[in-house]
Every structure is written in C-alpha cells, then in structure tokens.
Short mmCIF file of C-alpha atoms and ligand atoms in Angstrom, two decimals:
data_model
loop_
_atom_site.label_atom_id
_atom_site.label_comp_id
_atom_site.label_asym_id
_atom_site.label_seq_id
_atom_site.Cartn_x
_atom_site.Cartn_y
_atom_site.Cartn_z
CA MET A 1 65.31 -53.50 -23.15
CA VAL A 2 68.14 -55.08 -25.26
CA GLY A 3 68.64 -58.69 -25.33
CA HIS A 4 71.65 -61.34 -25.83
CA LEU A 5 71.49 -64.74 -27.58
CA ASP A 6 74.23 -67.39 -26.84
CA LEU A 7 74.24 -71.13 -27.58
CA ASP A 8 76.25 -73.33 -24.67
CA TYR A 9 79.22 -74.93 -25.60
CA PHE A 10 77.95 -75.15 -29.06
CA TYR A 11 79.46 -76.85 -32.72
CA ALA A 12 80.18 -79.61 -29.50
CA GLN A 13 76.30 -79.41 -28.42
CA VAL A 14 75.22 -80.24 -31.69
CA GLU A 15 77.84 -83.08 -32.05
CA GLU A 16 75.70 -84.50 -28.77
CA LEU A 17 72.74 -83.41 -29.66
CA GLU A 18 73.20 -86.03 -33.50
CA ASN A 19 75.17 -88.39 -31.58
CA PRO A 20 73.98 -89.10 -28.11
CA SER A 21 76.27 -91.64 -26.86
CA LEU A 22 78.76 -88.95 -26.37
CA ARG A 23 76.57 -87.42 -24.34
CA ASP A 24 78.63 -88.57 -20.83
CA LEU A 25 81.51 -88.21 -22.65
CA PRO A 26 84.26 -85.43 -22.64
CA VAL A 27 83.77 -84.34 -26.03
CA LEU A 28 86.45 -81.96 -28.08
CA VAL A 29 85.62 -80.32 -31.61
CA CYS A 30 88.54 -80.20 -33.76
CA VAL A 31 89.95 -78.24 -36.19
CA TYR A 32 92.06 -80.93 -37.61
CA SER A 33 95.21 -79.48 -39.83
CA GLY A 34 95.65 -82.88 -41.65
CA ARG A 35 99.86 -82.72 -40.63
CA THR A 36 99.96 -84.89 -38.62
CA GLY A 37 97.75 -87.36 -36.60
CA ASP A 38 97.25 -84.76 -33.94
CA SER A 39 98.13 -81.67 -35.59
CA GLY A 40 95.29 -78.85 -34.93
CA VAL A 41 93.97 -76.74 -32.54
CA VAL A 42 90.51 -77.36 -30.07
CA SER A 43 88.31 -75.72 -31.65
CA THR A 44 85.50 -76.30 -28.72
CA ALA A 45 84.74 -78.88 -25.41
CA ASN A 46 81.58 -79.77 -23.53
CA TYR A 47 81.15 -78.93 -20.38
CA ARG A 48 83.04 -81.94 -19.06
CA ALA A 49 85.72 -81.99 -21.37
CA ARG A 50 86.17 -78.08 -19.39
CA GLU A 51 86.34 -79.62 -16.13
CA LEU A 52 89.64 -81.76 -16.94
CA GLY A 53 91.23 -78.22 -18.31
CA VAL A 54 90.42 -78.12 -21.73
CA ARG A 55 89.18 -75.62 -23.37
CA SER A 56 88.67 -73.69 -27.58
CA GLY A 57 92.17 -72.51 -29.24
CA ILE A 58 94.92 -75.77 -27.38
CA PRO A 59 96.33 -78.20 -29.23
CA ILE A 60 94.93 -81.12 -29.64
CA ALA A 61 97.67 -82.82 -28.85
CA PHE A 62 97.67 -81.11 -25.30
CA ALA A 63 93.84 -81.85 -24.60
CA LYS A 64 95.16 -85.60 -25.00
CA LYS A 65 97.97 -84.58 -23.16
CA ARG A 66 94.98 -83.42 -20.17
CA LEU A 67 92.69 -86.47 -21.16
CA ALA A 68 95.49 -89.22 -21.01
CA GLY A 69 93.30 -92.21 -19.55
CA THR A 70 90.25 -90.73 -19.53
CA GLU A 71 87.82 -92.01 -22.59
CA ALA A 72 86.76 -89.39 -24.83
CA ALA A 73 85.32 -88.27 -28.18
CA PHE A 74 87.24 -86.02 -30.27
CA ILE A 75 85.41 -85.10 -32.90
CA ARG A 76 86.28 -83.13 -37.11
CA VAL A 77 84.15 -79.83 -36.54
CA ASP A 78 81.80 -80.04 -39.52
CA ARG A 79 81.34 -76.16 -39.81
CA GLU A 80 78.75 -76.28 -42.95
CA LYS A 81 76.39 -78.30 -40.26
CA TYR A 82 76.89 -75.55 -37.16
CA GLU A 83 75.50 -72.99 -39.78
CA GLY A 84 72.85 -75.34 -40.60
CA TYR A 85 71.58 -75.50 -36.94
CA SER A 86 72.45 -71.42 -36.73
CA GLU A 87 70.33 -70.35 -38.66
CA ARG A 88 67.45 -72.27 -37.86
CA VAL A 89 68.01 -70.88 -34.07
CA MET A 90 68.92 -67.22 -35.76
CA GLU A 91 65.30 -67.67 -37.01
CA ILE A 92 63.71 -69.38 -34.46
CA LEU A 93 65.59 -65.74 -33.11
CA ARG A 94 63.66 -63.44 -35.57
CA GLU A 95 59.93 -64.01 -34.93
CA ASN A 96 60.41 -63.56 -31.46
CA VAL A 97 62.10 -59.73 -31.32
CA ASP A 98 61.36 -56.38 -32.86
CA LEU A 99 65.41 -56.26 -34.27
CA MET A 100 67.82 -58.30 -34.11
CA GLU A 101 71.62 -58.22 -34.59
CA GLN A 102 73.66 -61.69 -35.24
CA THR A 103 77.60 -60.89 -33.93
CA GLY A 104 78.36 -65.00 -34.44
CA ILE A 105 77.63 -68.15 -35.39
CA ASP A 106 76.26 -68.63 -32.41
CA GLU A 107 75.08 -65.11 -31.14
CA ALA A 108 73.44 -62.04 -32.01
CA PHE A 109 71.49 -58.52 -30.29
CA PHE A 110 68.55 -57.94 -30.05
CA GLU A 111 66.16 -55.62 -28.91
CA ILE A 112 62.19 -56.19 -28.05
CA THR A 113 61.20 -52.26 -26.14
CA LYS A 114 58.30 -52.48 -28.76
CA ARG A 115 57.17 -56.14 -28.04
CA SER A 116 57.63 -56.04 -24.44
CA GLY A 117 55.86 -52.59 -23.45
CA GLY A 118 58.91 -52.04 -22.42
CA SER A 119 57.84 -54.47 -18.93
CA PHE A 120 60.62 -56.50 -17.95
CA GLU A 121 58.15 -59.16 -16.66
CA THR A 122 56.71 -59.29 -20.16
CA GLY A 123 60.96 -59.11 -21.52
CA THR A 124 61.44 -62.05 -19.58
CA GLU A 125 58.54 -63.79 -20.84
CA ILE A 126 59.90 -63.25 -24.36
CA ALA A 127 63.05 -64.43 -23.66
CA SER A 128 61.64 -68.03 -21.96
CA ARG A 129 60.12 -68.75 -24.59
CA ILE A 130 62.81 -68.21 -26.93
CA LYS A 131 64.35 -70.72 -25.67
CA ALA A 132 61.83 -73.22 -25.20
CA GLN A 133 60.98 -72.86 -28.99
CA ILE A 134 65.31 -73.52 -29.85
CA LEU A 135 64.71 -75.87 -27.22
CA GLU A 136 61.61 -77.90 -28.65
CA ARG A 137 63.00 -77.40 -32.92
CA GLU A 138 66.89 -77.69 -32.79
CA ARG A 139 66.92 -78.92 -29.15
CA LEU A 140 69.21 -76.78 -28.00
CA THR A 141 70.23 -74.84 -24.95
CA CYS A 142 70.93 -71.28 -25.18
CA SER A 143 71.86 -69.10 -22.38
CA VAL A 144 70.07 -65.43 -23.14
CA GLY A 145 70.53 -62.20 -21.13
CA ILE A 146 67.50 -59.18 -21.50
CA ALA A 147 69.10 -55.65 -20.14
CA PRO A 148 68.82 -52.74 -20.81
CA THR A 149 72.03 -51.87 -22.51
CA LYS A 150 74.31 -54.05 -25.37
CA ILE A 151 77.17 -54.14 -23.17
CA SER A 152 75.02 -55.18 -20.00
CA ALA A 153 72.51 -57.78 -22.04
CA LYS A 154 76.60 -59.42 -23.86
CA LEU A 155 76.85 -60.40 -19.52
CA ALA A 156 73.82 -60.87 -18.15
CA SER A 157 73.59 -64.32 -20.85
CA ASP A 158 77.70 -65.45 -19.86
CA PHE A 159 76.58 -64.21 -16.03
CA LYS A 160 74.95 -67.94 -15.64
CA LYS A 161 74.91 -71.15 -18.68
CA PRO A 162 74.44 -73.38 -19.89
CA ASP A 163 71.12 -72.88 -19.88
CA GLY A 164 71.04 -69.35 -18.22
CA LEU A 165 68.30 -66.46 -18.35
CA THR A 166 69.71 -63.74 -15.92
CA VAL A 167 67.40 -60.71 -16.31
CA VAL A 168 69.41 -57.19 -15.11
CA ARG A 169 66.86 -54.60 -14.76
CA PRO A 170 68.27 -50.42 -14.56
CA SER A 171 67.25 -50.65 -11.41
CA GLU A 172 69.43 -53.04 -10.40
CA LEU A 173 72.18 -52.44 -12.88
CA ALA A 174 75.10 -50.60 -11.32
CA SER A 175 75.27 -53.45 -9.27
CA PHE A 176 75.63 -56.20 -10.71
CA MET A 177 78.09 -54.45 -12.27
CA GLU A 178 79.74 -53.82 -10.12
CA PRO A 179 81.91 -56.80 -9.38
CA MET A 180 82.91 -57.82 -12.10
CA PRO A 181 86.22 -57.89 -13.66
CA VAL A 182 87.06 -54.85 -15.81
CA GLU A 183 88.55 -57.77 -18.12
CA LYS A 184 84.63 -58.82 -19.26
CA LEU A 185 83.68 -55.27 -21.54
CA TYR A 186 83.71 -56.10 -24.31
CA GLY A 187 86.98 -54.24 -25.16
CA ILE A 188 88.62 -54.74 -22.50
CA GLY A 189 92.12 -57.24 -23.57
CA GLU A 190 95.44 -58.01 -21.22
CA LYS A 191 97.45 -54.90 -21.87
CA THR A 192 93.81 -53.27 -20.59
CA ALA A 193 93.59 -54.51 -17.36
CA LYS A 194 97.05 -54.48 -16.90
CA ALA A 195 97.16 -50.27 -17.55
CA LEU A 196 93.83 -50.17 -15.26
CA GLN A 197 95.44 -52.12 -12.35
CA GLY A 198 98.28 -49.03 -13.05
CA ILE A 199 95.52 -47.20 -11.11
CA ASP A 200 93.67 -49.75 -9.07
CA VAL A 201 91.22 -50.87 -11.01
CA VAL A 202 90.51 -54.09 -11.56
CA THR A 203 86.36 -54.36 -10.95
CA ILE A 204 83.80 -52.62 -13.51
CA GLY A 205 83.40 -50.99 -10.19
CA ASP A 206 86.95 -49.43 -9.84
CA LEU A 207 86.73 -47.78 -13.40
CA ALA A 208 83.14 -46.64 -13.04
CA ARG A 209 84.19 -44.39 -10.22
CA LYS A 210 86.95 -43.01 -12.49
CA ASP A 211 86.50 -40.26 -14.66
CA VAL A 212 87.38 -39.05 -18.04
CA PRO A 213 90.65 -36.79 -17.15
CA GLN A 214 91.83 -39.47 -14.83
CA LEU A 215 91.68 -42.41 -17.77
CA ASP A 216 92.45 -39.62 -20.64
CA ASP A 217 96.16 -39.55 -19.61
CA LEU A 218 96.62 -43.45 -20.20
CA PHE A 219 93.99 -44.24 -22.67
CA GLY A 220 94.02 -41.41 -25.16
CA GLN A 221 90.60 -38.94 -25.68
CA LYS A 222 88.53 -41.13 -26.88
CA MET A 223 89.04 -45.07 -25.31
CA ALA A 224 88.39 -43.17 -22.12
CA VAL A 225 85.43 -41.85 -23.09
CA TYR A 226 84.29 -45.38 -24.12
CA LEU A 227 85.77 -47.48 -20.59
CA HIS A 228 83.67 -44.37 -18.57
CA SER A 229 80.36 -44.84 -20.10
CA SER A 230 80.18 -48.95 -20.03
CA ALA A 231 81.47 -48.88 -16.93
CA ASN A 232 78.67 -47.19 -16.44
CA GLY A 233 75.85 -48.84 -18.51
CA GLU A 234 75.87 -45.49 -20.42
CA ASP A 235 76.91 -47.79 -23.25
CA ASP A 236 73.68 -46.34 -26.04
CA GLU A 237 74.81 -48.35 -28.78
CA PRO A 238 71.27 -49.21 -30.58
CA VAL A 239 70.59 -53.17 -32.25
CA GLN A 240 71.78 -52.74 -35.73
CA GLU A 241 70.36 -55.20 -38.52
CA ARG A 242 73.59 -56.73 -40.55
CA GLY A 243 73.78 -56.43 -44.42
CA GLN A 244 74.39 -59.59 -46.12
CA ALA A 245 78.31 -60.73 -46.29
CA THR A 246 81.17 -58.83 -48.27
CA GLN A 247 83.41 -61.37 -49.19
CA ILE A 248 83.64 -65.21 -48.92
CA SER A 249 86.50 -67.25 -48.34
CA ARG A 250 87.84 -70.59 -47.13
CA ILE A 251 91.37 -71.04 -46.09
CA ILE A 252 92.88 -74.45 -46.07
CA THR A 253 96.46 -76.26 -44.37
CA LEU A 254 98.49 -77.75 -47.40
CA LYS A 255 99.36 -82.00 -46.48
CA ARG A 256 103.14 -80.74 -47.25
CA ASP A 257 104.39 -77.30 -48.06
CA SER A 258 104.31 -77.10 -52.34
CA ARG A 259 105.55 -75.45 -55.11
CA ASN A 260 103.25 -76.81 -57.56
CA PRO A 261 99.68 -75.67 -58.66
CA GLU A 262 98.00 -79.24 -59.58
CA GLU A 263 98.94 -80.31 -56.95
CA ILE A 264 97.82 -77.55 -54.73
CA LEU A 265 94.30 -77.33 -56.80
CA ALA A 266 93.41 -81.19 -55.93
CA GLN A 267 93.35 -80.24 -52.16
CA LEU A 268 91.76 -76.46 -52.83
CA ALA A 269 88.96 -78.49 -54.24
CA PRO A 270 86.20 -78.34 -52.14
CA ALA A 271 87.01 -74.94 -50.26
CA LEU A 272 86.77 -73.80 -53.90
CA GLU A 273 83.30 -75.91 -53.76
CA ASP A 274 82.50 -74.50 -50.45
CA VAL A 275 82.85 -71.53 -51.34
CA HIS A 276 80.61 -71.60 -54.69
CA ARG A 277 78.20 -73.37 -52.98
CA LYS A 278 77.55 -70.27 -49.91
CA VAL A 279 77.11 -68.09 -53.24
CA THR A 280 74.93 -69.84 -54.73
CA GLY A 281 72.47 -70.77 -51.35
CA GLU A 282 73.09 -66.54 -50.91
CA GLY A 283 71.87 -65.72 -54.19
CA LEU A 284 75.25 -63.54 -54.34
CA PHE A 285 77.38 -62.90 -57.27
CA PHE A 286 80.45 -61.90 -57.04
CA ARG A 287 83.27 -59.31 -59.19
CA SER A 288 86.69 -60.46 -57.73
CA ILE A 289 88.44 -63.45 -57.49
CA SER A 290 91.64 -63.73 -54.80
CA VAL A 291 93.71 -66.40 -53.76
CA ILE A 292 95.56 -66.11 -50.40
CA GLY A 293 98.74 -67.77 -50.32
CA VAL A 294 100.84 -68.29 -46.61
CA LEU A 295 104.43 -68.65 -46.81
CA SER A 296 105.93 -71.16 -44.18
CA ASP A 297 106.91 -67.17 -42.22
CA LEU A 298 102.96 -67.55 -41.78
CA SER A 299 103.71 -64.07 -44.02
CA ILE A 300 100.69 -63.96 -46.25
CA ARG A 301 100.25 -62.78 -50.06
CA THR A 302 97.17 -62.64 -52.35
CA ARG A 303 96.63 -61.91 -55.50
CA THR A 304 93.01 -60.29 -56.94
CA LYS A 305 91.42 -60.98 -60.42
CA THR A 306 87.97 -58.59 -60.91
CA LEU A 307 86.06 -59.88 -63.63
CA GLU A 308 84.13 -57.39 -65.95
CA ALA A 309 80.53 -58.64 -64.71
CA PRO A 310 79.14 -60.26 -62.05
CA THR A 311 78.96 -63.42 -61.31
CA SER A 312 78.32 -67.04 -60.08
CA ASP A 313 79.80 -69.43 -62.29
CA SER A 314 81.65 -72.18 -60.74
CA SER A 315 84.39 -72.95 -63.96
CA THR A 316 84.83 -68.93 -63.75
CA LEU A 317 85.46 -69.14 -60.06
CA ASN A 318 87.65 -72.43 -60.42
CA ARG A 319 89.59 -70.81 -63.54
CA ALA A 320 90.93 -67.38 -61.93
CA ALA A 321 91.89 -69.54 -58.64
CA SER A 322 94.05 -71.40 -60.78
CA GLU A 323 94.72 -69.02 -63.21
CA LEU A 324 96.00 -66.95 -59.49
CA LEU A 325 97.29 -69.64 -58.34
CA GLY A 326 99.88 -70.11 -61.14
CA ALA A 327 100.77 -66.03 -60.73
CA LEU A 328 100.97 -67.29 -56.81
CA VAL A 329 103.53 -69.59 -56.07
CA SER A 330 106.14 -68.49 -59.64
CA GLU A 331 106.38 -64.95 -57.78
CA LEU A 332 106.25 -66.57 -54.24
CA GLY A 333 107.64 -70.69 -54.35
CA ASP A 334 106.51 -72.90 -51.27
CA LEU A 335 103.13 -71.79 -50.34
CA ARG A 336 102.09 -73.67 -46.44
CA ARG A 337 98.46 -72.84 -46.90
CA VAL A 338 96.61 -71.52 -49.48
CA GLY A 339 92.76 -69.96 -49.25
CA ILE A 340 90.20 -68.57 -51.72
CA LYS A 341 88.07 -65.50 -51.66
CA VAL A 342 85.35 -63.47 -54.07
CA ALA A 343 84.03 -60.30 -53.43
CA ASP A 344 82.45 -57.45 -54.51
CA PHE A 345 78.59 -59.34 -54.94
CA GLU A 346 76.40 -57.39 -56.50
CA GLU A 347 72.38 -57.80 -55.28
CA SER A 348 70.18 -57.14 -58.07
CA LYS A 349 70.08 -60.95 -59.87
CA GLU A 350 67.90 -59.94 -62.59
CA GLN A 351 71.02 -57.05 -63.92
CA SER A 352 73.69 -59.90 -62.88
CA SER A 353 71.96 -62.65 -65.25
CA LEU A 354 71.89 -60.27 -67.72
CA SER A 355 74.46 -59.08 -67.57
CA GLU A 356 76.17 -62.98 -67.51
CA PHE A 357 73.56 -63.40 -70.64
CA LEU A 358 74.76 -60.56 -72.57
CA ARG A 359 78.72 -62.23 -71.91
N1 DCP B 401 85.19 -71.40 -31.30
C1 DCP B 401 86.00 -71.59 -32.30
N2 DCP B 401 86.95 -71.46 -31.46
C2 DCP B 401 87.59 -70.56 -30.65
C3 DCP B 401 86.35 -70.18 -29.72
C4 DCP B 401 84.88 -70.76 -30.44
O1 DCP B 401 86.23 -72.62 -33.84
N3 DCP B 401 89.09 -70.64 -30.32
C5 DCP B 401 83.81 -72.19 -32.10
C6 DCP B 401 83.53 -72.69 -31.67
C7 DCP B 401 81.82 -72.72 -30.70
C8 DCP B 401 81.68 -71.89 -31.75
O2 DCP B 401 82.78 -70.74 -31.63
O3 DCP B 401 81.11 -73.26 -30.02
C9 DCP B 401 81.19 -69.99 -30.25
O4 DCP B 401 81.76 -69.75 -29.53
P1 DCP B 401 81.77 -69.56 -27.63
O5 DCP B 401 82.95 -68.40 -27.61
O6 DCP B 401 80.20 -69.12 -28.26
O7 DCP B 401 81.61 -71.10 -27.20
P2 DCP B 401 80.79 -71.98 -27.24
O8 DCP B 401 79.06 -71.56 -27.86
O9 DCP B 401 81.57 -73.79 -26.64
O10 DCP B 401 80.26 -72.30 -25.40
P3 DCP B 401 80.04 -71.52 -24.67
O11 DCP B 401 79.73 -72.61 -23.28
O12 DCP B 401 81.10 -70.98 -23.14
O13 DCP B 401 79.49 -70.46 -25.05
CA1 CA B 402 78.71 -70.03 -27.06
CA1 CA B 403 79.55 -66.91 -29.26
#
C-alpha cells in the first residue's frame, strides 16, 4: 500500500498562514529577478488567484495584467521559510509510515503496507491521522492519495485538491485510471501525448488497451514497456528512501551584466552564506567548490576547484569562490547570472574534522 502526499498551494499557503489578512485575496508568491520592478516569475498562487487565471511559472508582469483592478498580494519568495515547514511536515509523515521517499519540497511517497496490515480501511485511517497532525501542528492542509502503486498514488493525491483524501483499492484501480488523460501519467509530456493521439490514444484506458508491440514502433522498447505497464497500473517501483544531498547550490541574477569580480561578489554574498548555512546545518563537509556563470546568451560555464581535504569552512568557501570567479570573468567577460555550488560531500564527521585539524 503506497501513499502520496502533496501540500496544497504550498508557498502561498505558508504566506497566508503567517499573515491571515491575506486569506481573502489572490496571493502570488514571486521570484523577482531584481532587474526591474516586475521582472521575474510567479512561483505559485493561491486558489483565489488561480480562478483569475494566474498559475506557477507565468511572468509577474503578465499576472499583474490579469489582476488589473483587483486587490492582490504579491509576495517575495522565502525559500528558507518554506523549507522549515517542509522539514517539519516530513517529520510528521515519517512518524506515521513504514518508509518514505521525499520527491520535492512539498511532496513525498510513502509505504504503509506493514502498518496497515494490508487493510485499506486502516490505510485510510492512517492517512486521515497524518492530515490531521499536519493541520494541528503546522496548520497546513495537504492532499493525500492511497493506492496500490506509486503512479496510482500520485494520481490519487492529485484527484481531489485542496484538502483531499482519495483511496483507490486494487479492485477500483482500472476504473479510477481509465478516464484520465494520458498526460497525467508521469513521464508523458506534450510530445508523447501528441504521438499517442496519432494512434487514437487519449485516455489512460486507451493506452492500457494497446500492447507493447503496437507501442514499440513509435517509442522504442523501453518506453513501450513503461507506457503499457503504467497505464495498466502494473508499475512496481518501490518506495525508496533518499540519501543525503549530493550537491548544494544557489544561483542569482545580477542587477546588470558584469565582469567586475568585486561587484559580482557583493551580490553573490547572500548566496554564499546560504550555501554555507545549509552545509553546516546538515553536518556536511565538501571537497569541491564550483562557480557557475551564465552569459547573456544563457550559455553556462563552470569552474571547479577540488580541495585536498573536505571542509565546511566559510572562509575557504569564500576564497575559492573569489578565485574561481576571477578566472571565469577574465575568460568569459560579462556574466548575467552567477551561481555557487559545493559537492563531493564527506560523511564521516570525525574523519573530516581530523583532516581539517591536520591541515
Ligand atoms: N514551485 C515553483 N515554481 C513552479 C512550480 C512550483 O517555485 N513552476 C514551488 C511553489 C509551490 C511548490 O513549488 O508552492 C510546490 O509545487 P506544486 O506543483 O506542488 O504546486 P502548489 O503546492 O503551489 O499547488 P498545488 O495545490 O496544486 O499542489
Ligand atoms: Ca503542492
Ligand atoms: Ca508538489
């Protein structure tokens, strides 16, 4: 028995929760690029705003046009704040399940086969309890799906939103999935959906009725097998705990294109601090530091330095960033965006502190 949990209009819900006067307004959480007042994109919007045609990914200026004449709240994204809520929600989930696999800041798969003893009634109770605890402790609503496979659990959490709980028993699996458009299946984008339409496949049910050889010609063997099994609810991918991060990075857009290292470093400083805070917060030690430059044609160049011993030291990070940045601009000229990345983490604290000490 697999579940999928997804928080409702997550960033905007957190903003509403911290400032209840926003509740009746369209709320837009925005990533301002910092160039001009309105440049940037909408990260997410509450349901009020969505009714008015605003959604994730559209330019802020476009959203403003849509909402002209309506009182609305435009709020700057605060990723660290949402990460705090996310971590606490995931902790609540963890306490209630056998196994979980976080797949994004606001969502996770989980397995409750053991805890439910295979009973979907018990599974439903577990899901209700998880929702109630998240509401009580963090005051957030989420939508949960309980189903026999990962794919169907994700479809189920998406089925009723916000504050939904959808349970799909094995006997209901086919009738639940059949009417849905194929785009709802993970991994089917616009292109694949178009190609499927060419062979009269519009719904998951249509797809389920095609056999592998019929799909093979169009998509190749591997994809054909995936399409066939997922449409038939036969995906058997296990819920897998994820390891720790393999890299930590931040990227910023410069106020104007620049090749001046001091000017760039001044703007990069908060990103450097952010990366450092995250590294120490997770008790990590990194061995490689990279500076990423995005040019005005949006091409990307990276310079990396590998340290002799792993560290979590901020002055080492800052010094390397400054060196790498100097090298990058002297090679490339003006940059439009700049990023910092640390990787090659060392897990053992003892060993790393020892090597740091020896240095
Ligand atoms: N997000 C983003 N940019 C996007 C999409 C999402 O920054 N293009 C962020 C903001 C969202 C969060 O990720 O709050 C979670 O994304 P979801 O796709 O789950 O969307 P929401 O939680 O906002 O809404 P829903 O209620 O539809 O799940
Ligand atoms: Ca969500
Ligand atoms: Ca999500």
